[in-house]
Amino acid sequence: MTFDRRTFLATGAASAALPFTASAQLMPSGAEMRQRAQSLLAALEEPQRAAVLFGFDTPDRLAWNFMTGSRRAPGLALEQMTPAQKDLAMDLLATAASAPGLEKAMNIMLQQDILRDEWGKGSADRNRERFSVQIYGLPSETGAWAWRWEGHHLSLSFTLLDDRVISTTPSAYSSEPNTVPSGPYRGLVVLKDEEALARALYSGLSDTARQRALVWPRSPGNILSNGGTEQALLAELAGVALGDLPQGQADMAARLVEVYTTEVLPAPMAAAQTDLNAQQDMAALRFAWGGADLDGSIYYRLTGQDILIEFASLRNQPLHLHAVFHDPARNFGRHMI
């Protein structure tokens, strides 16, 4: 079944079918990502090119931010493009995610209309097209360049070197309201496993393991790694090690890692990330919890050698979820550039 991008932008039917047309289901490579970025740039007028292009070495490349609210993120937003340009931008996004990842991204975009129309949050011009493309350096077969797709609750960063995708982090898929309680999209759940798996994991721990996992009696109220603090969080060694858990619970935690690190990526990038995950000492991976009330706001963190996953439901806002994944050693391609 195919999916018309313009139908999504016009109607928001993100869960009606596989996102995008069959051509978007091809296994993307760095070369394909470059070609689609080049096609988008070629279709833009000069003022639009000036808005979307940044120098590769600008500090802005590292200034990711998924908490933009109603504000427009830097770069060129879909709402500033023609229909044909929007198609090309969505083609670029299609190289960056699996079908489940694309559905998740589009539902986050759709939520901006839900927040405006059903919840009355943000400015009246908040909408599903207030998501921007940012390109750092000129897309080229040789050398380094990067790009980001960003708006409220969604920030996806990709760094390329010599037509290879060398980094897919940091990434943030966040959500409000995570389970839509009313209106035409009632029942839509955006982050389906990020919360449920973690709640099941924590609630199933033994009393001793739960005491070791419970690092914060209350949720901190938000994630803590949005300001370049990822290395410090890794050094804390907070929580219970997976090697100290029964196999079933350790497997549940490993599945939670997959939800963040591989499930949202297209096949080649997911395979590369799977190889990186296999190099982790999974027994040493730590699961930490904040918030003893399983019906209220919660926080959890998974930390390992090259993994930092954070999740928070904002305090007293159990439907407002922030979720991020860092590979601190490889964020923005810093391990190779």
PDB file of C-alpha atoms in Angstrom, residues 30-335:
ATOM      1  CA  GLY A  30      24.725   7.516   2.312  1.00  0.00           C
ATOM      2  CA  ALA A  31      24.743   8.065  -1.440  1.00  0.00           C
ATOM      3  CA  GLU A  32      20.954   7.998  -1.600  1.00  0.00           C
ATOM      4  CA  MET A  33      20.712  10.402   1.324  1.00  0.00           C
ATOM      5  CA  ARG A  34      23.152  12.737  -0.435  1.00  0.00           C
ATOM      6  CA  GLN A  35      21.264  12.541  -3.727  1.00  0.00           C
ATOM      7  CA  ARG A  36      17.959  13.406  -2.093  1.00  0.00           C
ATOM      8  CA  ALA A  37      19.522  16.314  -0.235  1.00  0.00           C
ATOM      9  CA  GLN A  38      21.000  17.552  -3.503  1.00  0.00           C
ATOM     10  CA  SER A  39      17.617  17.243  -5.217  1.00  0.00           C
ATOM     11  CA  LEU A  40      16.003  19.312  -2.490  1.00  0.00           C
ATOM     12  CA  LEU A  41      18.689  22.000  -2.690  1.00  0.00           C
ATOM     13  CA  ALA A  42      18.364  22.156  -6.488  1.00  0.00           C
ATOM     14  CA  ALA A  43      14.611  22.804  -6.185  1.00  0.00           C
ATOM     15  CA  LEU A  44      14.946  25.711  -3.749  1.00  0.00           C
ATOM     16  CA  GLU A  45      15.013  29.394  -4.572  1.00  0.00           C
ATOM     17  CA  GLU A  46      18.035  31.356  -3.404  1.00  0.00           C
ATOM     18  CA  PRO A  47      16.451  32.773  -0.214  1.00  0.00           C
ATOM     19  CA  GLN A  48      15.345  29.259   0.720  1.00  0.00           C
ATOM     20  CA  ARG A  49      18.842  27.863   0.098  1.00  0.00           C
ATOM     21  CA  ALA A  50      20.263  30.549   2.333  1.00  0.00           C
ATOM     22  CA  ALA A  51      17.839  29.526   5.064  1.00  0.00           C
ATOM     23  CA  VAL A  52      18.561  25.804   4.881  1.00  0.00           C
ATOM     24  CA  LEU A  53      22.355  25.845   4.427  1.00  0.00           C
ATOM     25  CA  PHE A  54      24.808  26.280   7.307  1.00  0.00           C
ATOM     26  CA  GLY A  55      28.573  25.907   7.469  1.00  0.00           C
ATOM     27  CA  PHE A  56      29.668  22.461   8.584  1.00  0.00           C
ATOM     28  CA  ASP A  57      31.875  23.905  11.295  1.00  0.00           C
ATOM     29  CA  THR A  58      29.260  26.255  12.733  1.00  0.00           C
ATOM     30  CA  PRO A  59      28.396  25.624  16.390  1.00  0.00           C
ATOM     31  CA  ASP A  60      24.764  25.433  15.229  1.00  0.00           C
ATOM     32  CA  ARG A  61      25.455  21.905  13.948  1.00  0.00           C
ATOM     33  CA  LEU A  62      25.744  20.761  17.559  1.00  0.00           C
ATOM     34  CA  ALA A  63      22.867  22.913  18.856  1.00  0.00           C
ATOM     35  CA  TRP A  64      20.089  20.376  18.540  1.00  0.00           C
ATOM     36  CA  ASN A  65      16.846  21.163  20.335  1.00  0.00           C
ATOM     37  CA  PHE A  66      13.599  19.189  20.353  1.00  0.00           C
ATOM     38  CA  MET A  67      11.857  21.521  22.804  1.00  0.00           C
ATOM     39  CA  THR A  68      11.003  24.322  20.389  1.00  0.00           C
ATOM     40  CA  GLY A  69       7.351  24.547  21.386  1.00  0.00           C
ATOM     41  CA  SER A  70       5.407  26.588  18.860  1.00  0.00           C
ATOM     42  CA  ARG A  71       8.552  28.285  17.581  1.00  0.00           C
ATOM     43  CA  ARG A  72       9.954  27.426  14.176  1.00  0.00           C
ATOM     44  CA  ALA A  73      13.276  25.596  14.364  1.00  0.00           C
ATOM     45  CA  PRO A  74      16.273  26.993  12.469  1.00  0.00           C
ATOM     46  CA  GLY A  75      16.506  26.043   8.809  1.00  0.00           C
ATOM     47  CA  LEU A  76      13.752  25.853   6.195  1.00  0.00           C
ATOM     48  CA  ALA A  77      10.375  24.593   7.399  1.00  0.00           C
ATOM     49  CA  LEU A  78       7.885  22.573   5.376  1.00  0.00           C
ATOM     50  CA  GLU A  79       5.418  25.442   5.714  1.00  0.00           C
ATOM     51  CA  GLN A  80       7.894  27.628   3.797  1.00  0.00           C
ATOM     52  CA  MET A  81       8.080  25.228   0.836  1.00  0.00           C
ATOM     53  CA  THR A  82       6.041  24.612  -2.285  1.00  0.00           C
ATOM     54  CA  PRO A  83       4.213  21.261  -2.578  1.00  0.00           C
ATOM     55  CA  ALA A  84       6.948  19.890  -4.855  1.00  0.00           C
ATOM     56  CA  GLN A  85       9.655  21.013  -2.445  1.00  0.00           C
ATOM     57  CA  LYS A  86       7.794  19.408   0.447  1.00  0.00           C
ATOM     58  CA  ASP A  87       7.786  16.116  -1.440  1.00  0.00           C
ATOM     59  CA  LEU A  88      11.557  16.336  -1.854  1.00  0.00           C
ATOM     60  CA  ALA A  89      12.030  17.155   1.823  1.00  0.00           C
ATOM     61  CA  MET A  90       9.882  14.193   2.829  1.00  0.00           C
ATOM     62  CA  ASP A  91      11.888  12.019   0.406  1.00  0.00           C
ATOM     63  CA  LEU A  92      14.991  13.019   2.343  1.00  0.00           C
ATOM     64  CA  LEU A  93      13.329  12.134   5.635  1.00  0.00           C
ATOM     65  CA  ALA A  94      12.408   8.746   4.140  1.00  0.00           C
ATOM     66  CA  THR A  95      16.115   7.856   3.870  1.00  0.00           C
ATOM     67  CA  ALA A  96      16.567   8.395   7.593  1.00  0.00           C
ATOM     68  CA  ALA A  97      14.040   6.060   9.208  1.00  0.00           C
ATOM     69  CA  SER A  98      12.397   2.667   8.990  1.00  0.00           C
ATOM     70  CA  ALA A  99       8.678   2.408   8.329  1.00  0.00           C
ATOM     71  CA  PRO A 100       7.936   2.356  12.091  1.00  0.00           C
ATOM     72  CA  GLY A 101      10.331   5.262  12.570  1.00  0.00           C
ATOM     73  CA  LEU A 102       8.640   7.280   9.836  1.00  0.00           C
ATOM     74  CA  GLU A 103       5.209   6.587  11.281  1.00  0.00           C
ATOM     75  CA  LYS A 104       6.438   7.696  14.695  1.00  0.00           C
ATOM     76  CA  ALA A 105       7.957  10.882  13.251  1.00  0.00           C
ATOM     77  CA  MET A 106       4.837  11.767  11.301  1.00  0.00           C
ATOM     78  CA  ASN A 107       2.590  11.146  14.272  1.00  0.00           C
ATOM     79  CA  ILE A 108       4.748  13.531  16.310  1.00  0.00           C
ATOM     80  CA  MET A 109       4.292  16.071  13.547  1.00  0.00           C
ATOM     81  CA  LEU A 110       0.557  15.397  13.570  1.00  0.00           C
ATOM     82  CA  GLN A 111       0.447  15.988  17.318  1.00  0.00           C
ATOM     83  CA  GLN A 112       1.155  19.665  16.721  1.00  0.00           C
ATOM     84  CA  ASP A 113      -2.334  19.971  15.216  1.00  0.00           C
ATOM     85  CA  ILE A 114      -3.770  17.979  18.113  1.00  0.00           C
ATOM     86  CA  LEU A 115      -2.077  20.273  20.643  1.00  0.00           C
ATOM     87  CA  ARG A 116      -3.446  23.308  18.814  1.00  0.00           C
ATOM     88  CA  ASP A 117      -6.970  22.092  18.110  1.00  0.00           C
ATOM     89  CA  GLU A 118      -7.790  19.744  20.978  1.00  0.00           C
ATOM     90  CA  TRP A 119      -5.576  20.974  23.803  1.00  0.00           C
ATOM     91  CA  GLY A 120      -5.266  24.688  23.047  1.00  0.00           C
ATOM     92  CA  LYS A 121      -1.526  24.663  23.657  1.00  0.00           C
ATOM     93  CA  GLY A 122       0.830  26.987  21.836  1.00  0.00           C
ATOM     94  CA  SER A 123       0.173  29.620  19.253  1.00  0.00           C
ATOM     95  CA  ALA A 124      -2.671  29.405  16.766  1.00  0.00           C
ATOM     96  CA  ASP A 125      -0.240  28.837  13.903  1.00  0.00           C
ATOM     97  CA  ARG A 126       1.317  25.711  15.439  1.00  0.00           C
ATOM     98  CA  ASN A 127       0.973  22.990  12.787  1.00  0.00           C
ATOM     99  CA  ARG A 128       2.331  19.727  11.368  1.00  0.00           C
ATOM    100  CA  GLU A 129       4.433  21.607   8.790  1.00  0.00           C
ATOM    101  CA  ARG A 130       6.459  23.529  11.385  1.00  0.00           C
ATOM    102  CA  PHE A 131       9.389  21.125  11.021  1.00  0.00           C
ATOM    103  CA  SER A 132      12.619  22.289   9.463  1.00  0.00           C
ATOM    104  CA  VAL A 133      15.434  20.864   7.395  1.00  0.00           C
ATOM    105  CA  GLN A 134      18.935  22.041   8.254  1.00  0.00           C
ATOM    106  CA  ILE A 135      21.917  21.104   6.040  1.00  0.00           C
ATOM    107  CA  TYR A 136      25.477  21.618   7.286  1.00  0.00           C
ATOM    108  CA  GLY A 137      28.053  21.784   4.505  1.00  0.00           C
ATOM    109  CA  LEU A 138      27.284  20.939   0.886  1.00  0.00           C
ATOM    110  CA  PRO A 139      26.197  17.329   0.309  1.00  0.00           C
ATOM    111  CA  SER A 140      29.095  15.701  -1.536  1.00  0.00           C
ATOM    112  CA  GLU A 141      30.486  12.263  -2.374  1.00  0.00           C
ATOM    113  CA  THR A 142      33.688  13.154  -0.531  1.00  0.00           C
ATOM    114  CA  GLY A 143      34.199  14.952   2.714  1.00  0.00           C
ATOM    115  CA  ALA A 144      31.839  15.600   5.585  1.00  0.00           C
ATOM    116  CA  TRP A 145      28.357  17.075   5.709  1.00  0.00           C
ATOM    117  CA  ALA A 146      25.351  16.684   7.974  1.00  0.00           C
ATOM    118  CA  TRP A 147      21.668  17.414   8.159  1.00  0.00           C
ATOM    119  CA  ARG A 148      18.891  17.555  10.716  1.00  0.00           C
ATOM    120  CA  TRP A 149      15.090  17.302  10.741  1.00  0.00           C
ATOM    121  CA  GLU A 150      13.791  19.292  13.666  1.00  0.00           C
ATOM    122  CA  GLY A 151      10.710  20.739  15.293  1.00  0.00           C
ATOM    123  CA  HIS A 152       8.715  20.381  18.487  1.00  0.00           C
ATOM    124  CA  HIS A 153       9.392  16.969  20.062  1.00  0.00           C
ATOM    125  CA  LEU A 154      11.421  15.683  17.100  1.00  0.00           C
ATOM    126  CA  SER A 155      15.119  16.109  16.379  1.00  0.00           C
ATOM    127  CA  LEU A 156      16.966  13.700  14.082  1.00  0.00           C
ATOM    128  CA  SER A 157      20.645  14.340  13.266  1.00  0.00           C
ATOM    129  CA  PHE A 158      22.715  12.561  10.616  1.00  0.00           C
ATOM    130  CA  THR A 159      26.405  13.007   9.838  1.00  0.00           C
ATOM    131  CA  LEU A 160      28.035  11.683   6.659  1.00  0.00           C
ATOM    132  CA  LEU A 161      31.627  11.238   5.564  1.00  0.00           C
ATOM    133  CA  ASP A 162      32.574  10.100   2.050  1.00  0.00           C
ATOM    134  CA  ASP A 163      29.003   8.953   1.343  1.00  0.00           C
ATOM    135  CA  ARG A 164      28.801   6.910   4.549  1.00  0.00           C
ATOM    136  CA  VAL A 165      26.395   7.645   7.380  1.00  0.00           C
ATOM    137  CA  ILE A 166      28.740   7.744  10.365  1.00  0.00           C
ATOM    138  CA  SER A 167      26.354   9.051  13.020  1.00  0.00           C
ATOM    139  CA  THR A 168      22.606   8.946  13.631  1.00  0.00           C
ATOM    140  CA  THR A 169      22.653  10.595  17.062  1.00  0.00           C
ATOM    141  CA  PRO A 170      21.542  12.420  19.060  1.00  0.00           C
ATOM    142  CA  SER A 171      17.926  11.578  18.336  1.00  0.00           C
ATOM    143  CA  ALA A 172      14.734  12.601  20.108  1.00  0.00           C
ATOM    144  CA  TYR A 173      11.266  11.188  19.514  1.00  0.00           C
ATOM    145  CA  SER A 174       8.998  12.805  22.105  1.00  0.00           C
ATOM    146  CA  SER A 175       5.255  13.060  22.463  1.00  0.00           C
ATOM    147  CA  GLU A 176       2.265  14.976  23.838  1.00  0.00           C
ATOM    148  CA  PRO A 177      -0.359  13.685  24.368  1.00  0.00           C
ATOM    149  CA  ASN A 178       1.215  10.259  24.052  1.00  0.00           C
ATOM    150  CA  THR A 179      -2.185   8.569  24.121  1.00  0.00           C
ATOM    151  CA  VAL A 180      -4.679  10.896  22.467  1.00  0.00           C
ATOM    152  CA  PRO A 181      -7.743  10.919  24.761  1.00  0.00           C
ATOM    153  CA  SER A 182     -10.325  12.580  22.521  1.00  0.00           C
ATOM    154  CA  GLY A 183     -11.052  14.049  19.123  1.00  0.00           C
ATOM    155  CA  PRO A 184     -10.631  12.545  15.650  1.00  0.00           C
ATOM    156  CA  TYR A 185      -7.348  10.825  16.609  1.00  0.00           C
ATOM    157  CA  ARG A 186      -8.606   9.365  19.877  1.00  0.00           C
ATOM    158  CA  GLY A 187      -6.628   6.291  20.872  1.00  0.00           C
ATOM    159  CA  LEU A 188      -3.511   7.147  18.869  1.00  0.00           C
ATOM    160  CA  VAL A 189      -0.402   6.097  20.833  1.00  0.00           C
ATOM    161  CA  VAL A 190       2.858   7.571  19.554  1.00  0.00           C
ATOM    162  CA  LEU A 191       5.596   6.132  21.807  1.00  0.00           C
ATOM    163  CA  LYS A 192       4.181   2.645  22.102  1.00  0.00           C
ATOM    164  CA  ASP A 193       7.013   0.748  23.807  1.00  0.00           C
ATOM    165  CA  GLU A 194       9.258   3.395  25.313  1.00  0.00           C
ATOM    166  CA  GLU A 195       6.983   3.750  28.335  1.00  0.00           C
ATOM    167  CA  ALA A 196       5.195   0.395  28.560  1.00  0.00           C
ATOM    168  CA  LEU A 197       8.319  -1.770  28.437  1.00  0.00           C
ATOM    169  CA  ALA A 198      10.094   0.313  31.061  1.00  0.00           C
ATOM    170  CA  ARG A 199       7.107   0.285  33.412  1.00  0.00           C
ATOM    171  CA  ALA A 200       6.819  -3.483  33.046  1.00  0.00           C
ATOM    172  CA  LEU A 201      10.543  -3.904  33.640  1.00  0.00           C
ATOM    173  CA  TYR A 202      10.566  -1.786  36.797  1.00  0.00           C
ATOM    174  CA  SER A 203       7.376  -3.213  38.257  1.00  0.00           C
ATOM    175  CA  GLY A 204       8.683  -6.763  37.759  1.00  0.00           C
ATOM    176  CA  LEU A 205      11.953  -6.224  39.633  1.00  0.00           C
ATOM    177  CA  SER A 206      12.560  -7.906  42.950  1.00  0.00           C
ATOM    178  CA  ASP A 207      12.474  -5.665  46.019  1.00  0.00           C
ATOM    179  CA  THR A 208      16.270  -5.651  46.182  1.00  0.00           C
ATOM    180  CA  ALA A 209      16.721  -4.844  42.481  1.00  0.00           C
ATOM    181  CA  ARG A 210      14.038  -2.167  42.670  1.00  0.00           C
ATOM    182  CA  GLN A 211      15.824  -0.482  45.558  1.00  0.00           C
ATOM    183  CA  ARG A 212      19.022  -0.401  43.497  1.00  0.00           C
ATOM    184  CA  ALA A 213      17.211   0.876  40.406  1.00  0.00           C
ATOM    185  CA  LEU A 214      15.280   3.597  42.251  1.00  0.00           C
ATOM    186  CA  VAL A 215      17.786   6.436  42.210  1.00  0.00           C
ATOM    187  CA  TRP A 216      15.314   9.339  42.451  1.00  0.00           C
ATOM    188  CA  PRO A 217      12.232   9.076  44.732  1.00  0.00           C
ATOM    189  CA  ARG A 218      10.508  11.480  42.334  1.00  0.00           C
ATOM    190  CA  SER A 219      11.056  12.020  38.657  1.00  0.00           C
ATOM    191  CA  PRO A 220      13.496  14.854  37.890  1.00  0.00           C
ATOM    192  CA  GLY A 221      10.633  16.195  35.761  1.00  0.00           C
ATOM    193  CA  ASN A 222      12.528  16.128  32.465  1.00  0.00           C
ATOM    194  CA  ILE A 223      15.501  14.538  30.758  1.00  0.00           C
ATOM    195  CA  LEU A 224      18.905  15.799  31.890  1.00  0.00           C
ATOM    196  CA  SER A 225      21.066  15.364  28.762  1.00  0.00           C
ATOM    197  CA  ASN A 226      19.885  18.145  26.472  1.00  0.00           C
ATOM    198  CA  GLY A 227      22.753  20.501  27.281  1.00  0.00           C
ATOM    199  CA  GLY A 228      25.895  18.514  26.502  1.00  0.00           C
ATOM    200  CA  THR A 229      25.830  16.639  29.818  1.00  0.00           C
ATOM    201  CA  GLU A 230      25.825  13.141  28.359  1.00  0.00           C
ATOM    202  CA  GLN A 231      29.352  12.187  29.448  1.00  0.00           C
ATOM    203  CA  ALA A 232      28.671  13.265  33.028  1.00  0.00           C
ATOM    204  CA  LEU A 233      25.533  11.148  33.134  1.00  0.00           C
ATOM    205  CA  LEU A 234      27.437   8.102  31.900  1.00  0.00           C
ATOM    206  CA  ALA A 235      29.969   8.566  34.692  1.00  0.00           C
ATOM    207  CA  GLU A 236      27.291   8.413  37.395  1.00  0.00           C
ATOM    208  CA  LEU A 237      26.846   4.610  37.121  1.00  0.00           C
ATOM    209  CA  ALA A 238      23.322   4.960  38.458  1.00  0.00           C
ATOM    210  CA  GLY A 239      20.904   2.062  38.787  1.00  0.00           C
ATOM    211  CA  VAL A 240      20.986  -1.710  38.686  1.00  0.00           C
ATOM    212  CA  ALA A 241      23.214  -3.614  36.244  1.00  0.00           C
ATOM    213  CA  LEU A 242      21.440  -5.902  33.779  1.00  0.00           C
ATOM    214  CA  GLY A 243      23.857  -8.666  34.735  1.00  0.00           C
ATOM    215  CA  ASP A 244      22.281  -8.668  38.188  1.00  0.00           C
ATOM    216  CA  LEU A 245      18.776  -9.267  36.821  1.00  0.00           C
ATOM    217  CA  PRO A 246      17.053 -12.527  35.872  1.00  0.00           C
ATOM    218  CA  GLN A 247      17.422 -13.349  32.180  1.00  0.00           C
ATOM    219  CA  GLY A 248      13.851 -12.414  31.304  1.00  0.00           C
ATOM    220  CA  GLN A 249      14.204  -8.946  32.760  1.00  0.00           C
ATOM    221  CA  ALA A 250      17.621  -8.443  31.173  1.00  0.00           C
ATOM    222  CA  ASP A 251      16.079  -9.433  27.831  1.00  0.00           C
ATOM    223  CA  MET A 252      13.279  -6.897  28.363  1.00  0.00           C
ATOM    224  CA  ALA A 253      15.873  -4.180  28.954  1.00  0.00           C
ATOM    225  CA  ALA A 254      17.769  -5.246  25.828  1.00  0.00           C
ATOM    226  CA  ARG A 255      14.520  -5.008  23.872  1.00  0.00           C
ATOM    227  CA  LEU A 256      14.050  -1.491  25.225  1.00  0.00           C
ATOM    228  CA  VAL A 257      17.511  -0.603  23.914  1.00  0.00           C
ATOM    229  CA  GLU A 258      16.471  -1.845  20.461  1.00  0.00           C
ATOM    230  CA  VAL A 259      13.377   0.384  20.503  1.00  0.00           C
ATOM    231  CA  TYR A 260      15.607   3.440  20.750  1.00  0.00           C
ATOM    232  CA  THR A 261      18.708   2.389  18.833  1.00  0.00           C
ATOM    233  CA  THR A 262      17.708   0.182  15.882  1.00  0.00           C
ATOM    234  CA  GLU A 263      13.935  -0.087  15.417  1.00  0.00           C
ATOM    235  CA  VAL A 264      13.543   3.445  14.063  1.00  0.00           C
ATOM    236  CA  LEU A 265      16.436   3.183  11.565  1.00  0.00           C
ATOM    237  CA  PRO A 266      16.363   1.875   7.967  1.00  0.00           C
ATOM    238  CA  ALA A 267      17.977  -1.502   7.399  1.00  0.00           C
ATOM    239  CA  PRO A 268      21.618  -0.548   6.654  1.00  0.00           C
ATOM    240  CA  MET A 269      21.831   1.908   9.559  1.00  0.00           C
ATOM    241  CA  ALA A 270      20.008  -0.512  11.859  1.00  0.00           C
ATOM    242  CA  ALA A 271      22.482  -3.275  10.941  1.00  0.00           C
ATOM    243  CA  ALA A 272      25.418  -0.989  11.729  1.00  0.00           C
ATOM    244  CA  GLN A 273      23.852  -0.010  15.050  1.00  0.00           C
ATOM    245  CA  THR A 274      23.153  -3.666  15.864  1.00  0.00           C
ATOM    246  CA  ASP A 275      26.883  -4.337  15.399  1.00  0.00           C
ATOM    247  CA  LEU A 276      27.688  -1.465  17.771  1.00  0.00           C
ATOM    248  CA  ASN A 277      25.197  -2.794  20.321  1.00  0.00           C
ATOM    249  CA  ALA A 278      26.822  -6.231  20.087  1.00  0.00           C
ATOM    250  CA  GLN A 279      30.106  -4.660  21.153  1.00  0.00           C
ATOM    251  CA  GLN A 280      28.497  -3.377  24.356  1.00  0.00           C
ATOM    252  CA  ASP A 281      28.948  -5.152  27.655  1.00  0.00           C
ATOM    253  CA  MET A 282      25.201  -5.578  28.072  1.00  0.00           C
ATOM    254  CA  ALA A 283      25.622  -7.122  31.529  1.00  0.00           C
ATOM    255  CA  ALA A 284      27.159  -3.835  32.667  1.00  0.00           C
ATOM    256  CA  LEU A 285      24.339  -1.740  31.198  1.00  0.00           C
ATOM    257  CA  ARG A 286      22.477   0.021  34.012  1.00  0.00           C
ATOM    258  CA  PHE A 287      18.786   0.686  34.408  1.00  0.00           C
ATOM    259  CA  ALA A 288      17.906   3.581  36.720  1.00  0.00           C
ATOM    260  CA  TRP A 289      14.433   4.749  37.718  1.00  0.00           C
ATOM    261  CA  GLY A 290      12.947   7.930  39.069  1.00  0.00           C
ATOM    262  CA  GLY A 291       9.430   8.187  40.454  1.00  0.00           C
ATOM    263  CA  ALA A 292       8.040   5.546  42.766  1.00  0.00           C
ATOM    264  CA  ASP A 293       4.421   6.131  41.708  1.00  0.00           C
ATOM    265  CA  LEU A 294       3.828   4.041  38.597  1.00  0.00           C
ATOM    266  CA  ASP A 295       0.652   6.001  37.818  1.00  0.00           C
ATOM    267  CA  GLY A 296       2.344   9.417  37.848  1.00  0.00           C
ATOM    268  CA  SER A 297       5.333  11.077  36.279  1.00  0.00           C
ATOM    269  CA  ILE A 298       8.331   8.806  35.832  1.00  0.00           C
ATOM    270  CA  TYR A 299      11.922   8.939  34.684  1.00  0.00           C
ATOM    271  CA  TYR A 300      14.330   6.236  33.606  1.00  0.00           C
ATOM    272  CA  ARG A 301      17.797   5.999  32.188  1.00  0.00           C
ATOM    273  CA  LEU A 302      19.767   3.241  30.465  1.00  0.00           C
ATOM    274  CA  THR A 303      23.518   3.789  30.422  1.00  0.00           C
ATOM    275  CA  GLY A 304      26.348   1.739  29.028  1.00  0.00           C
ATOM    276  CA  GLN A 305      29.717   2.100  27.389  1.00  0.00           C
ATOM    277  CA  ASP A 306      28.359   3.966  24.340  1.00  0.00           C
ATOM    278  CA  ILE A 307      24.650   4.199  25.153  1.00  0.00           C
ATOM    279  CA  LEU A 308      22.687   6.843  26.965  1.00  0.00           C
ATOM    280  CA  ILE A 309      18.914   6.550  26.794  1.00  0.00           C
ATOM    281  CA  GLU A 310      16.724   8.897  28.794  1.00  0.00           C
ATOM    282  CA  PHE A 311      12.971   9.058  29.216  1.00  0.00           C
ATOM    283  CA  ALA A 312      10.843  11.385  31.318  1.00  0.00           C
ATOM    284  CA  SER A 313       7.181  12.090  31.638  1.00  0.00           C
ATOM    285  CA  LEU A 314       7.066  15.690  32.742  1.00  0.00           C
ATOM    286  CA  ARG A 315       6.099  16.165  36.362  1.00  0.00           C
ATOM    287  CA  ASN A 316       2.333  15.948  36.805  1.00  0.00           C
ATOM    288  CA  GLN A 317       1.987  15.534  33.014  1.00  0.00           C
ATOM    289  CA  PRO A 318       1.926  11.751  32.479  1.00  0.00           C
ATOM    290  CA  LEU A 319       0.910  12.133  28.814  1.00  0.00           C
ATOM    291  CA  HIS A 320       3.830  14.493  28.053  1.00  0.00           C
ATOM    292  CA  LEU A 321       6.878  12.336  27.285  1.00  0.00           C
ATOM    293  CA  HIS A 322      10.461  13.229  26.362  1.00  0.00           C
ATOM    294  CA  ALA A 323      12.723  10.458  25.071  1.00  0.00           C
ATOM    295  CA  VAL A 324      16.274  10.704  23.709  1.00  0.00           C
ATOM    296  CA  PHE A 325      19.127   8.468  22.591  1.00  0.00           C
ATOM    297  CA  HIS A 326      22.794   9.452  22.612  1.00  0.00           C
ATOM    298  CA  ASP A 327      25.895   7.632  21.535  1.00  0.00           C
ATOM    299  CA  PRO A 328      28.164  10.101  23.359  1.00  0.00           C
ATOM    300  CA  ALA A 329      31.335   8.928  21.621  1.00  0.00           C
ATOM    301  CA  ARG A 330      29.745   9.233  18.170  1.00  0.00           C
ATOM    302  CA  ASN A 331      27.227  12.073  18.481  1.00  0.00           C
ATOM    303  CA  PHE A 332      27.541  14.310  15.411  1.00  0.00           C
ATOM    304  CA  GLY A 333      30.301  12.055  14.048  1.00  0.00           C
ATOM    305  CA  ARG A 334      32.829  13.304  16.581  1.00  0.00           C
ATOM    306  CA  HIS A 335      34.632   9.924  16.538  1.00  0.00           C
TER     307      HIS A 335
END
